[in-house]
CSV table of C-alpha atoms and ligand atoms in Angstrom, one decimal:
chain,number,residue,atom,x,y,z
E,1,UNK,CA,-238.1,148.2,-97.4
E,2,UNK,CA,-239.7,146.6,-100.5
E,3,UNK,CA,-243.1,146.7,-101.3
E,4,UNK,CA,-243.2,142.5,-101.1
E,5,UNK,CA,-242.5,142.8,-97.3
E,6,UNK,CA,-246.0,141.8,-95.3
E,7,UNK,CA,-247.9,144.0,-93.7
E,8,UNK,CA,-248.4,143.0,-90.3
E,9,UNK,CA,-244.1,143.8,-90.1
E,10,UNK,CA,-244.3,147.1,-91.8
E,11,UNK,CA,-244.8,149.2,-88.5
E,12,UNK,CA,-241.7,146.7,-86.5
E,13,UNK,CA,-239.3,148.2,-84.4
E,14,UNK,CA,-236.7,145.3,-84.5
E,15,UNK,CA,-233.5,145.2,-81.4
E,16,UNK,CA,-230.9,147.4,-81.1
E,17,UNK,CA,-227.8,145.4,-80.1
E,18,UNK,CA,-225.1,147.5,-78.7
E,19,UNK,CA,-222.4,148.5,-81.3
E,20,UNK,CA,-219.9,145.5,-81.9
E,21,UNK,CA,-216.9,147.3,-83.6
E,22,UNK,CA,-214.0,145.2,-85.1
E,23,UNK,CA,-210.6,146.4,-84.7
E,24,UNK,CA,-208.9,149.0,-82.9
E,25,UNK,CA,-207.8,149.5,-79.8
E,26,UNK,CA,-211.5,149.9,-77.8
E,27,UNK,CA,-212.4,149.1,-74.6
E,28,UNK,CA,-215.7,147.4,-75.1
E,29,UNK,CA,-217.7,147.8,-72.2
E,30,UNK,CA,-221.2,148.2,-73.6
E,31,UNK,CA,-222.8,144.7,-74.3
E,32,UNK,CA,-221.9,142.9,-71.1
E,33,UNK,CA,-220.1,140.1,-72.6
E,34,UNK,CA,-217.0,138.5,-70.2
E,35,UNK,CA,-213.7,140.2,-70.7
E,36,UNK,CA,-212.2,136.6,-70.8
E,37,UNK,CA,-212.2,133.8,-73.2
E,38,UNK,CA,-214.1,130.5,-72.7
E,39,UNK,CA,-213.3,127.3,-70.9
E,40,UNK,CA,-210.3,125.7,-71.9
E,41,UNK,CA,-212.2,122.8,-72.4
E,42,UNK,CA,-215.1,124.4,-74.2
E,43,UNK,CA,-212.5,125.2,-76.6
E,44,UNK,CA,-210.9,121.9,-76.8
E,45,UNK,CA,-214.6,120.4,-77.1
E,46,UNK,CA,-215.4,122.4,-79.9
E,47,UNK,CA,-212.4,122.1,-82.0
E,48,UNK,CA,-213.3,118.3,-81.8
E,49,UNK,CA,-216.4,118.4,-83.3
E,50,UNK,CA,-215.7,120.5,-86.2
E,51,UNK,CA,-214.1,117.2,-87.3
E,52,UNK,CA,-218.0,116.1,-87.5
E,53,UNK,CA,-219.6,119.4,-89.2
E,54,UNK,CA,-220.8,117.1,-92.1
E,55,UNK,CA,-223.4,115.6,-89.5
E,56,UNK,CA,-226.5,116.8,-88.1
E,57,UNK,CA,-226.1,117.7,-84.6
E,58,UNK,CA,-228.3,116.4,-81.8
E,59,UNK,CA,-231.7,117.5,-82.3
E,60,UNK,CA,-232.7,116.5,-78.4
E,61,UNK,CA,-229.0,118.0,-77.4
E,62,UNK,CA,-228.9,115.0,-74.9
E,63,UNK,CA,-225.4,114.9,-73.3
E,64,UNK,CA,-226.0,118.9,-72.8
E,65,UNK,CA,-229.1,118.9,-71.4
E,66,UNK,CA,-228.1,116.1,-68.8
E,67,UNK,CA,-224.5,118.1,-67.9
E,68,UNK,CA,-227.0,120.9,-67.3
E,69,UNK,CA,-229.9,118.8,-65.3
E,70,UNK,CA,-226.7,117.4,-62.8
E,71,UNK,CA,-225.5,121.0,-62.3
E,72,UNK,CA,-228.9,122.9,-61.8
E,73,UNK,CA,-229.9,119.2,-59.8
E,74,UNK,CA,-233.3,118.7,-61.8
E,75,UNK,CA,-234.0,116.2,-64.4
E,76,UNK,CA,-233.4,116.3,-68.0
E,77,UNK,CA,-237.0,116.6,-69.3
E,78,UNK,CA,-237.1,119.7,-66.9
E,79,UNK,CA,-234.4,121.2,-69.5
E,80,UNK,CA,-234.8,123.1,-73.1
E,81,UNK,CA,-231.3,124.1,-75.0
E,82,UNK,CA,-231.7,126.9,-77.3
E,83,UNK,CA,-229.8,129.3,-79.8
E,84,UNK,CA,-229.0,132.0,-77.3
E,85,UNK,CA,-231.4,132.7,-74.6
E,86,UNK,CA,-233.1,135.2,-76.7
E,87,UNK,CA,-234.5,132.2,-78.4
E,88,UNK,CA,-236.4,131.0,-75.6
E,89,UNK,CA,-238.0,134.3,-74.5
E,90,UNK,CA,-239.5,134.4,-77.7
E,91,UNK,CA,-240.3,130.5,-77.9
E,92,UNK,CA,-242.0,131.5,-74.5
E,93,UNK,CA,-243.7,134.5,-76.4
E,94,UNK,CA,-244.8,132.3,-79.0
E,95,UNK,CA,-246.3,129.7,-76.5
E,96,UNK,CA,-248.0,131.1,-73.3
E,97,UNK,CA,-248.8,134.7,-74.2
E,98,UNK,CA,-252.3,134.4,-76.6
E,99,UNK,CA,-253.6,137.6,-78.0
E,100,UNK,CA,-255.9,137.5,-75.4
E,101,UNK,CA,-253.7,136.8,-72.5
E,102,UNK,CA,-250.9,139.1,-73.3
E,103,UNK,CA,-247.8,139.8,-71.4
E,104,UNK,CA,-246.3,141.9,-68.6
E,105,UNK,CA,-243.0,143.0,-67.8
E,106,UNK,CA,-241.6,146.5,-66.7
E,107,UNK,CA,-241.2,149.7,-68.1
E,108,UNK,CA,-237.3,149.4,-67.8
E,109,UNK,CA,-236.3,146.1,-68.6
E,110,UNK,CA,-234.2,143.9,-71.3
E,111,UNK,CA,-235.3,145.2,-74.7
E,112,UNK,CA,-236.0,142.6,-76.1
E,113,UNK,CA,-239.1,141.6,-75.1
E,114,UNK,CA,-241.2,144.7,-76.2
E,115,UNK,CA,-239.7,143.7,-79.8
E,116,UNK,CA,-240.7,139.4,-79.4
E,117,UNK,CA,-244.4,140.9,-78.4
E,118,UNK,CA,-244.5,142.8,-81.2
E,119,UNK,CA,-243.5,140.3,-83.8
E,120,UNK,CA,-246.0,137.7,-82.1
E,121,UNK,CA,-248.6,140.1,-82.3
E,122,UNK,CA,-248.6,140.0,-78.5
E,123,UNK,CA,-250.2,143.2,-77.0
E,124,UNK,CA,-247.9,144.1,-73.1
E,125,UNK,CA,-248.0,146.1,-70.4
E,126,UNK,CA,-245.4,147.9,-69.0
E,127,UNK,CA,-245.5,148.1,-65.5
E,128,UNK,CA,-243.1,151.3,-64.5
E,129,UNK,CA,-240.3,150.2,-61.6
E,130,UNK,CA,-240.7,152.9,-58.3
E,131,UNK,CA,-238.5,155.6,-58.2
E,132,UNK,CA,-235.7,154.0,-57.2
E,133,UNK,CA,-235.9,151.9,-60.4
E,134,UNK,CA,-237.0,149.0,-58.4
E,135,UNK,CA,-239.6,146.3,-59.6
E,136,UNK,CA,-242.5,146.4,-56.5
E,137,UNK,CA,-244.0,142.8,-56.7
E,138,UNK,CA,-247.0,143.7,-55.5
E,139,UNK,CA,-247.8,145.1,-59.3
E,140,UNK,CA,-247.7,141.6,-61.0
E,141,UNK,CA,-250.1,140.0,-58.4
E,142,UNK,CA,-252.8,138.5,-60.3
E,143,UNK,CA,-251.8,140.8,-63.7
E,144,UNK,CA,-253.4,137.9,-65.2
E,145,UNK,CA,-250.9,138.3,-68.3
E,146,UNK,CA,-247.8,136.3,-69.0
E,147,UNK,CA,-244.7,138.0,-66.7
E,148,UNK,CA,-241.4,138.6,-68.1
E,149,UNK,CA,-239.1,139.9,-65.1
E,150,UNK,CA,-234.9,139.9,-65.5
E,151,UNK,CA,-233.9,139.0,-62.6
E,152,UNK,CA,-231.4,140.8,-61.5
E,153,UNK,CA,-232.9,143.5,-63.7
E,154,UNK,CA,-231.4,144.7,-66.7
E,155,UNK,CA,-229.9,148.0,-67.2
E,156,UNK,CA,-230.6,148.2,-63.0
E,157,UNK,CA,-228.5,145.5,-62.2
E,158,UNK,CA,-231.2,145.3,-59.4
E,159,UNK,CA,-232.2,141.4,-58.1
E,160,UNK,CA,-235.6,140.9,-56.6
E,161,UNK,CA,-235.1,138.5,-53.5
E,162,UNK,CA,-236.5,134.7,-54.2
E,163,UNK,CA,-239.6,135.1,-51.5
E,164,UNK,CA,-240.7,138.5,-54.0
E,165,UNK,CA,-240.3,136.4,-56.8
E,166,UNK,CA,-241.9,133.3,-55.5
E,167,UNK,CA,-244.8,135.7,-54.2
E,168,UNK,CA,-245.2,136.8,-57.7
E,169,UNK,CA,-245.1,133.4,-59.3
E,170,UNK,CA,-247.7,132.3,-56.2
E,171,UNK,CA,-250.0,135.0,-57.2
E,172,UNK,CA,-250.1,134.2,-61.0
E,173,UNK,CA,-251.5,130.8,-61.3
E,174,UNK,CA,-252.8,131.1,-64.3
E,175,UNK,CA,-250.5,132.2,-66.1
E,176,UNK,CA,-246.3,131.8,-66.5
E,177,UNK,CA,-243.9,133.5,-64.9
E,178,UNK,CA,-240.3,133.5,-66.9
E,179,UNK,CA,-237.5,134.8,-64.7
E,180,UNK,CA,-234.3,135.6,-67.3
E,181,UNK,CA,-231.7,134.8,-65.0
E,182,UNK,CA,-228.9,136.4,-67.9
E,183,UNK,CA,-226.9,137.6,-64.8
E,184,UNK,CA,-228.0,135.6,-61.6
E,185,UNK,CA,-224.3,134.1,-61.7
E,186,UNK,CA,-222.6,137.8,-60.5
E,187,UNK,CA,-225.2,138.2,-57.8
E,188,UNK,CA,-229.1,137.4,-56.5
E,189,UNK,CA,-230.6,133.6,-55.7
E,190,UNK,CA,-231.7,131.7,-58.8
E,191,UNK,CA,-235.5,130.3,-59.2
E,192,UNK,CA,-234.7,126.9,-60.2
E,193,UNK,CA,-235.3,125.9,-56.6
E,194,UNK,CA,-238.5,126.4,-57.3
E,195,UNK,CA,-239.4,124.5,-60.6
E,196,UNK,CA,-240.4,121.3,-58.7
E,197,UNK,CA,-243.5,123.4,-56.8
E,198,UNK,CA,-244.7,125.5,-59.5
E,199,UNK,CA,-245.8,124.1,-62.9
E,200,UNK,CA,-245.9,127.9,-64.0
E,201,UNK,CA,-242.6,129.0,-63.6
E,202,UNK,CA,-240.0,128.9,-66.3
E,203,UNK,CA,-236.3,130.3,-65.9
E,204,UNK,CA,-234.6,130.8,-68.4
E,205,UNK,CA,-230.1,131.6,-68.5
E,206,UNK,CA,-227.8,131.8,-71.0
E,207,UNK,CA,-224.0,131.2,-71.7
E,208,UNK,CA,-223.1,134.6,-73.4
E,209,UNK,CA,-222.5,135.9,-69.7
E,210,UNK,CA,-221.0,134.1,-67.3
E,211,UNK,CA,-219.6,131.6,-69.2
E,212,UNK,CA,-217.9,133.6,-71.9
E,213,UNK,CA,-219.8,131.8,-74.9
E,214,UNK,CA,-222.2,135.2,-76.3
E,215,UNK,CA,-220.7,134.6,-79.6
E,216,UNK,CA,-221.2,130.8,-79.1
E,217,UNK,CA,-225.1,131.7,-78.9
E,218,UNK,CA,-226.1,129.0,-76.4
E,219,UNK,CA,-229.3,129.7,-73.6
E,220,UNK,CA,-231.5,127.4,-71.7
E,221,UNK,CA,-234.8,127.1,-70.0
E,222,UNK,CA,-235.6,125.1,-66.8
E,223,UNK,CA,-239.2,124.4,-65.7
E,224,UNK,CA,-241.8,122.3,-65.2
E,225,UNK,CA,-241.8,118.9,-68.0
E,226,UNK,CA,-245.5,120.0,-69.0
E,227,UNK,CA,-243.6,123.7,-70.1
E,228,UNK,CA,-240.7,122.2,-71.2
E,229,UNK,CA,-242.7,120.0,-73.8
E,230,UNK,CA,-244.5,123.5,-75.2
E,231,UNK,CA,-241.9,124.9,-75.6
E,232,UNK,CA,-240.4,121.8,-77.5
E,233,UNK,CA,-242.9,122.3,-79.8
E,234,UNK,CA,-242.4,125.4,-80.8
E,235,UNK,CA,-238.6,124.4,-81.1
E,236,UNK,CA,-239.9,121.4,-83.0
E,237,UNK,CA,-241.7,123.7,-85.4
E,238,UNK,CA,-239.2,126.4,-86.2
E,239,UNK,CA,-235.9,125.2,-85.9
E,240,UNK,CA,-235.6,121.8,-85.0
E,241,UNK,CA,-231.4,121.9,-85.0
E,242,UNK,CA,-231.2,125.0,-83.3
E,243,UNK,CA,-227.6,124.7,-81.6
E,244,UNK,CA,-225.1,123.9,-84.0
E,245,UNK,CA,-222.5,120.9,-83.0
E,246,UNK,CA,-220.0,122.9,-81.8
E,247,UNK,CA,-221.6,125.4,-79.7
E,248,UNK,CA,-223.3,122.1,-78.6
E,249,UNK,CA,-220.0,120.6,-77.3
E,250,UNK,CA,-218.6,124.0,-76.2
E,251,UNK,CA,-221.3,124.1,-73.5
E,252,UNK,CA,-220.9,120.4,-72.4
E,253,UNK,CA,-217.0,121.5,-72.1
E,254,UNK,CA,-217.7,124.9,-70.2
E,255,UNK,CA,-220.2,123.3,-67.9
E,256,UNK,CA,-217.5,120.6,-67.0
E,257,UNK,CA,-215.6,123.9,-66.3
E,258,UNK,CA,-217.4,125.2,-63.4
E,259,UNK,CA,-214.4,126.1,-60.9
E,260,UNK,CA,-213.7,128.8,-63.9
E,261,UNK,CA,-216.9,129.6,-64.4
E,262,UNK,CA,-217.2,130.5,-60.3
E,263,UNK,CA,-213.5,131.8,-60.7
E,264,UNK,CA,-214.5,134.7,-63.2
E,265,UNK,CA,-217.6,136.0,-62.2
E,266,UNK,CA,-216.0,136.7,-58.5
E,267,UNK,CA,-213.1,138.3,-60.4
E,268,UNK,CA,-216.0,140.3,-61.8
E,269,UNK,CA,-217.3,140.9,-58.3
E,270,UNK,CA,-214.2,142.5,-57.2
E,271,UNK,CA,-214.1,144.5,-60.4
E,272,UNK,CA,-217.7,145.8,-59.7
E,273,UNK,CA,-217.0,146.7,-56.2
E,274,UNK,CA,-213.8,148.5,-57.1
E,275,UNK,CA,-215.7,150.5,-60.0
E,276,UNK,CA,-218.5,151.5,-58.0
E,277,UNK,CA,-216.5,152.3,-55.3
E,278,UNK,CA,-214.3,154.8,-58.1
E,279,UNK,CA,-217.4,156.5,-59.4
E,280,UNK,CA,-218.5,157.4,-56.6
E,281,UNK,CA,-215.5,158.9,-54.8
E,282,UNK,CA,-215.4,160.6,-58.7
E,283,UNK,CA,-218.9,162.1,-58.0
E,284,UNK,CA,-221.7,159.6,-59.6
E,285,UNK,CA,-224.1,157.9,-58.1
E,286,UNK,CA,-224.5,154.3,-58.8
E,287,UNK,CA,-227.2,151.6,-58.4
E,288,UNK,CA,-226.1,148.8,-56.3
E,289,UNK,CA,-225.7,146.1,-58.8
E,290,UNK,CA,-226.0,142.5,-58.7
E,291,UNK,CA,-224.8,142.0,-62.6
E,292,UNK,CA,-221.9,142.4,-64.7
E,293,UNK,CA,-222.3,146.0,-64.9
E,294,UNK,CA,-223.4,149.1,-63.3
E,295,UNK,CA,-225.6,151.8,-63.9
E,296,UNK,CA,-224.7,155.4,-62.8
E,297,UNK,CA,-224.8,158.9,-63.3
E,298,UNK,CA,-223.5,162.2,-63.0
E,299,UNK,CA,-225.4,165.4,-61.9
E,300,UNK,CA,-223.2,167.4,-64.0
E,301,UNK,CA,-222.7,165.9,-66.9
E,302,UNK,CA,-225.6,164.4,-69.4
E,303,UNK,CA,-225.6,160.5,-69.8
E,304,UNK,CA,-225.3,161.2,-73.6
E,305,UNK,CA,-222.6,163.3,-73.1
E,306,UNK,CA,-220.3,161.2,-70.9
E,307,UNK,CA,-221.3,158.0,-73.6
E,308,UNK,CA,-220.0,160.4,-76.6
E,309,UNK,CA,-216.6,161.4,-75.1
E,310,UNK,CA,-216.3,158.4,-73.4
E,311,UNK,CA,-216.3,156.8,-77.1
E,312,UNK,CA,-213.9,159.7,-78.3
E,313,UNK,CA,-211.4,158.3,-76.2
E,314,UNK,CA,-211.8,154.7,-77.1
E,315,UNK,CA,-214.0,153.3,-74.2
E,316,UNK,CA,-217.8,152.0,-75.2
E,317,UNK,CA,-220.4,152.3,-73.3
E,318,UNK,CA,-224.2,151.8,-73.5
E,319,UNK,CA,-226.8,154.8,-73.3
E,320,UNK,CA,-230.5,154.3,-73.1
E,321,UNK,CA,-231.7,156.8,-74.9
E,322,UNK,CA,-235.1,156.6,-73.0
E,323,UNK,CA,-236.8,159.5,-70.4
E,324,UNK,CA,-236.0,157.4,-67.4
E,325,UNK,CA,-232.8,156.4,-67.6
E,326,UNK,CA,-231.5,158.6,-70.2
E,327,UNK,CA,-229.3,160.3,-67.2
E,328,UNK,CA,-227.6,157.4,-66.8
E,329,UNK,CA,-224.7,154.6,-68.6
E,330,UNK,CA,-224.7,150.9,-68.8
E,331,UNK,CA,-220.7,149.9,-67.8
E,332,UNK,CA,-219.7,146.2,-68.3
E,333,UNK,CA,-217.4,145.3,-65.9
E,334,UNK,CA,-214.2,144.1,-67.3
E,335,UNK,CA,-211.0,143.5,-66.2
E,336,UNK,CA,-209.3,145.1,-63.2
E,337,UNK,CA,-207.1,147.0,-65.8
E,338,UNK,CA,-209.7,147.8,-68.3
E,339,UNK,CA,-211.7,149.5,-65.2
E,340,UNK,CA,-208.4,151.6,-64.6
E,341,UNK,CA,-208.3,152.8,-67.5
E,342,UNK,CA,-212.1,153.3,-68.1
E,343,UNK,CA,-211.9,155.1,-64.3
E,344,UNK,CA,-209.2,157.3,-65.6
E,345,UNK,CA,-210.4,158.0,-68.9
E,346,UNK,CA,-213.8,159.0,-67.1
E,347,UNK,CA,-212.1,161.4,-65.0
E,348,UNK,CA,-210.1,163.2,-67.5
E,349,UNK,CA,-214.1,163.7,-69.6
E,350,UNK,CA,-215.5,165.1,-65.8
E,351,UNK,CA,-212.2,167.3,-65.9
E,352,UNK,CA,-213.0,168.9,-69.3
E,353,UNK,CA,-216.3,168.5,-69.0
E,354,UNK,CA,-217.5,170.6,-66.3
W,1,LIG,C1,-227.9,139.2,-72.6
W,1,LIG,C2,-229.3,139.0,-72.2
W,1,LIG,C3,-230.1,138.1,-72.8
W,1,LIG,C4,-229.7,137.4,-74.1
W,1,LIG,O1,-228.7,136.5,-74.0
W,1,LIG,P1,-228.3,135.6,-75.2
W,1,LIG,O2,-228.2,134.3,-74.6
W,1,LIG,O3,-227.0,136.1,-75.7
W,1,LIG,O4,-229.4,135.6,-76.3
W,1,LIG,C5,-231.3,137.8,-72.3
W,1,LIG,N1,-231.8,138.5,-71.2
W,1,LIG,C6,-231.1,139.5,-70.7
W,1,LIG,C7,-231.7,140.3,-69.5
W,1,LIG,C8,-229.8,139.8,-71.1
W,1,LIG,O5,-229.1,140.8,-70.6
């Protein structure tokens, strides 16, 4: 740190994103990205406009934000494109939560947003999840603060049914509720539906998941025009060419892409049943997971443990070191032979382990 750095960041705890080694033979199940490459088309579509780096790209992302109003069947003013999804959680930081207001979200939850608070100068509360590390809605009626919920929950891989999460968004009036739907294509019921009835609701998705494109950095927010527009402005006063040309035309290729979009994620689903199903004839227990992972644990080995000789052998995965959770391991779910040999590696660590 230099002594020129201001104050008010002096005392900042930035991210930790999970470790992205190059090289080697790893199996790399720690930062839920998608074991498979993007779209063919996203590919394709991207390629192209490299030819046409020497140009600005679309500031209002038009074509994008209209492939994305058909699919999600709202209109494009009700649409926000932005340099991964962690852009707009902290756009939505920066707008709706005042020092005053402040925000909400719970105890164990995407990391992130404890660190966008922060840097906004945002004061939160964390609301803890019960003790089976599910969020009770009941605890963000009338908070009076702006919510942040992942839904399905992140490291949990727990979804929140749409009535909870309408109730919750019913019960805040005055303030936003942002639902980070990172994961909603492996499992849960999305909010969008909702958009048209509450002016205080904004979702927010990304393409790092689902669609393959995390190193693409490509997110989105749907909500109400009247959010949409603050948010704008924030984008308007930052960055105003946030996605770069050929990210831009990536996601207008992947979205024309669905069938492999919906193709994936249920190869995913089979993988996540067949893992679960593994660790728990192998002794763990594991959180029923609506996501592109799962979280589970051991009573006879330490979550800390199982991550170190897990990464020993070759296979990453992420631990939490935090009280609640430390017990436990984040697993991506990869492919069906990647889980083998994750599954097998895991046993041979209980074997010499215990
Ligand atoms: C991965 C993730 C994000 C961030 O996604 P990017 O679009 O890659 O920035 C946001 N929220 C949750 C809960 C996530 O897991």
């Amino acid at each position: 740190m230099s002594r020129f750095l201001c104050e008010k960041y002096k005392e900042l705890i930035p991210y930790t994103p999970g470790e992205q080694p190059r090289g080697g033979r790893i199996i790399k199940l720690n930062t839920n990205e998608s074991p498979f490459p993007p779209s063919e088309k996203a590919i394709k579509k991207a390629a192209e406009a490299a030819k046409r780096l020497n140009l600005y790209p679309d500031p209002e992302c038009r074509e994008l934000r209209e492939s994305m109003a058909k699919l999600y069947n709202v209109s494009s003013e009700n649409v926000l494109m932005t340099n991964g999804s962690d852009e707009i959680l902290n756009f939505a930081f920066m707008a709706f939560c005042s020092d005053k207001t402040g925000a909400a979200f719970p105890d164990i939850t995407y990391g992130f947003y404890k660190v966008f608070a922060d840097i906004n100068n945002i004061c939160y509360t964390e609301i803890p999840l019960d003790d089976k590390l599910c969020i009770r809605r009941e605890d963000y009626f009338g908070i009076n603060k702006t919510v942040f919920i992942a839904n399905p929950n992140a490291p949990t891989g727990i979804a929140l049914k749409i009535g909870d999460i309408e109730d919750i968004i019913k019960n805040n009036p005055e303030n936003v509720v942002v639902i980070d739907e990172a994961y909603i294509d492996f499992g849960g019921e999305s909010a969008v539906s909702l958009i048209d009835k509450y002016e205080n609701l904004l979702v927010t998705m990304t393409f790092s998941k689902s669609r393959s494109m995390a190193g693409a950095r490509l997110g989105a927010g749907i909500a109400s025009k009247g959010l949409i527009e603050d948010l704008d402005l924030i984008k308007y006063s930052t960055n105003p060419y946030n996605i770069n040309s050929m990210t831009m035309a990536a996601g207008i290729g992947a979205l024309s892409d669905g069938q492999y979009t919906k193709a994936n994620a249920e190869t995913i689903k089979n993988n996540r049943e067949y893992t679960k199903n593994e660790l728990i004839k192998a002794g763990f227990s594991v959180i029923p997971s609506d996501a592109n992972f799962v979280f589970a644990k051991h009573n006879d080995i330490s979550g800390e443990k199982l991550y170190q000789e897990l990464k020993k052998r070759g296979i990453l995965v992420r631990h939490f070191a935090k009280e609640r959770i430390k017990d436990y391991n984040r697993i991506t779910i990869g492919t069906r032979e990647q889980m083998e040999e994750f599954i097998k590696t895991t046993k041979t660590v209980l074997e010499e382990n215990i």
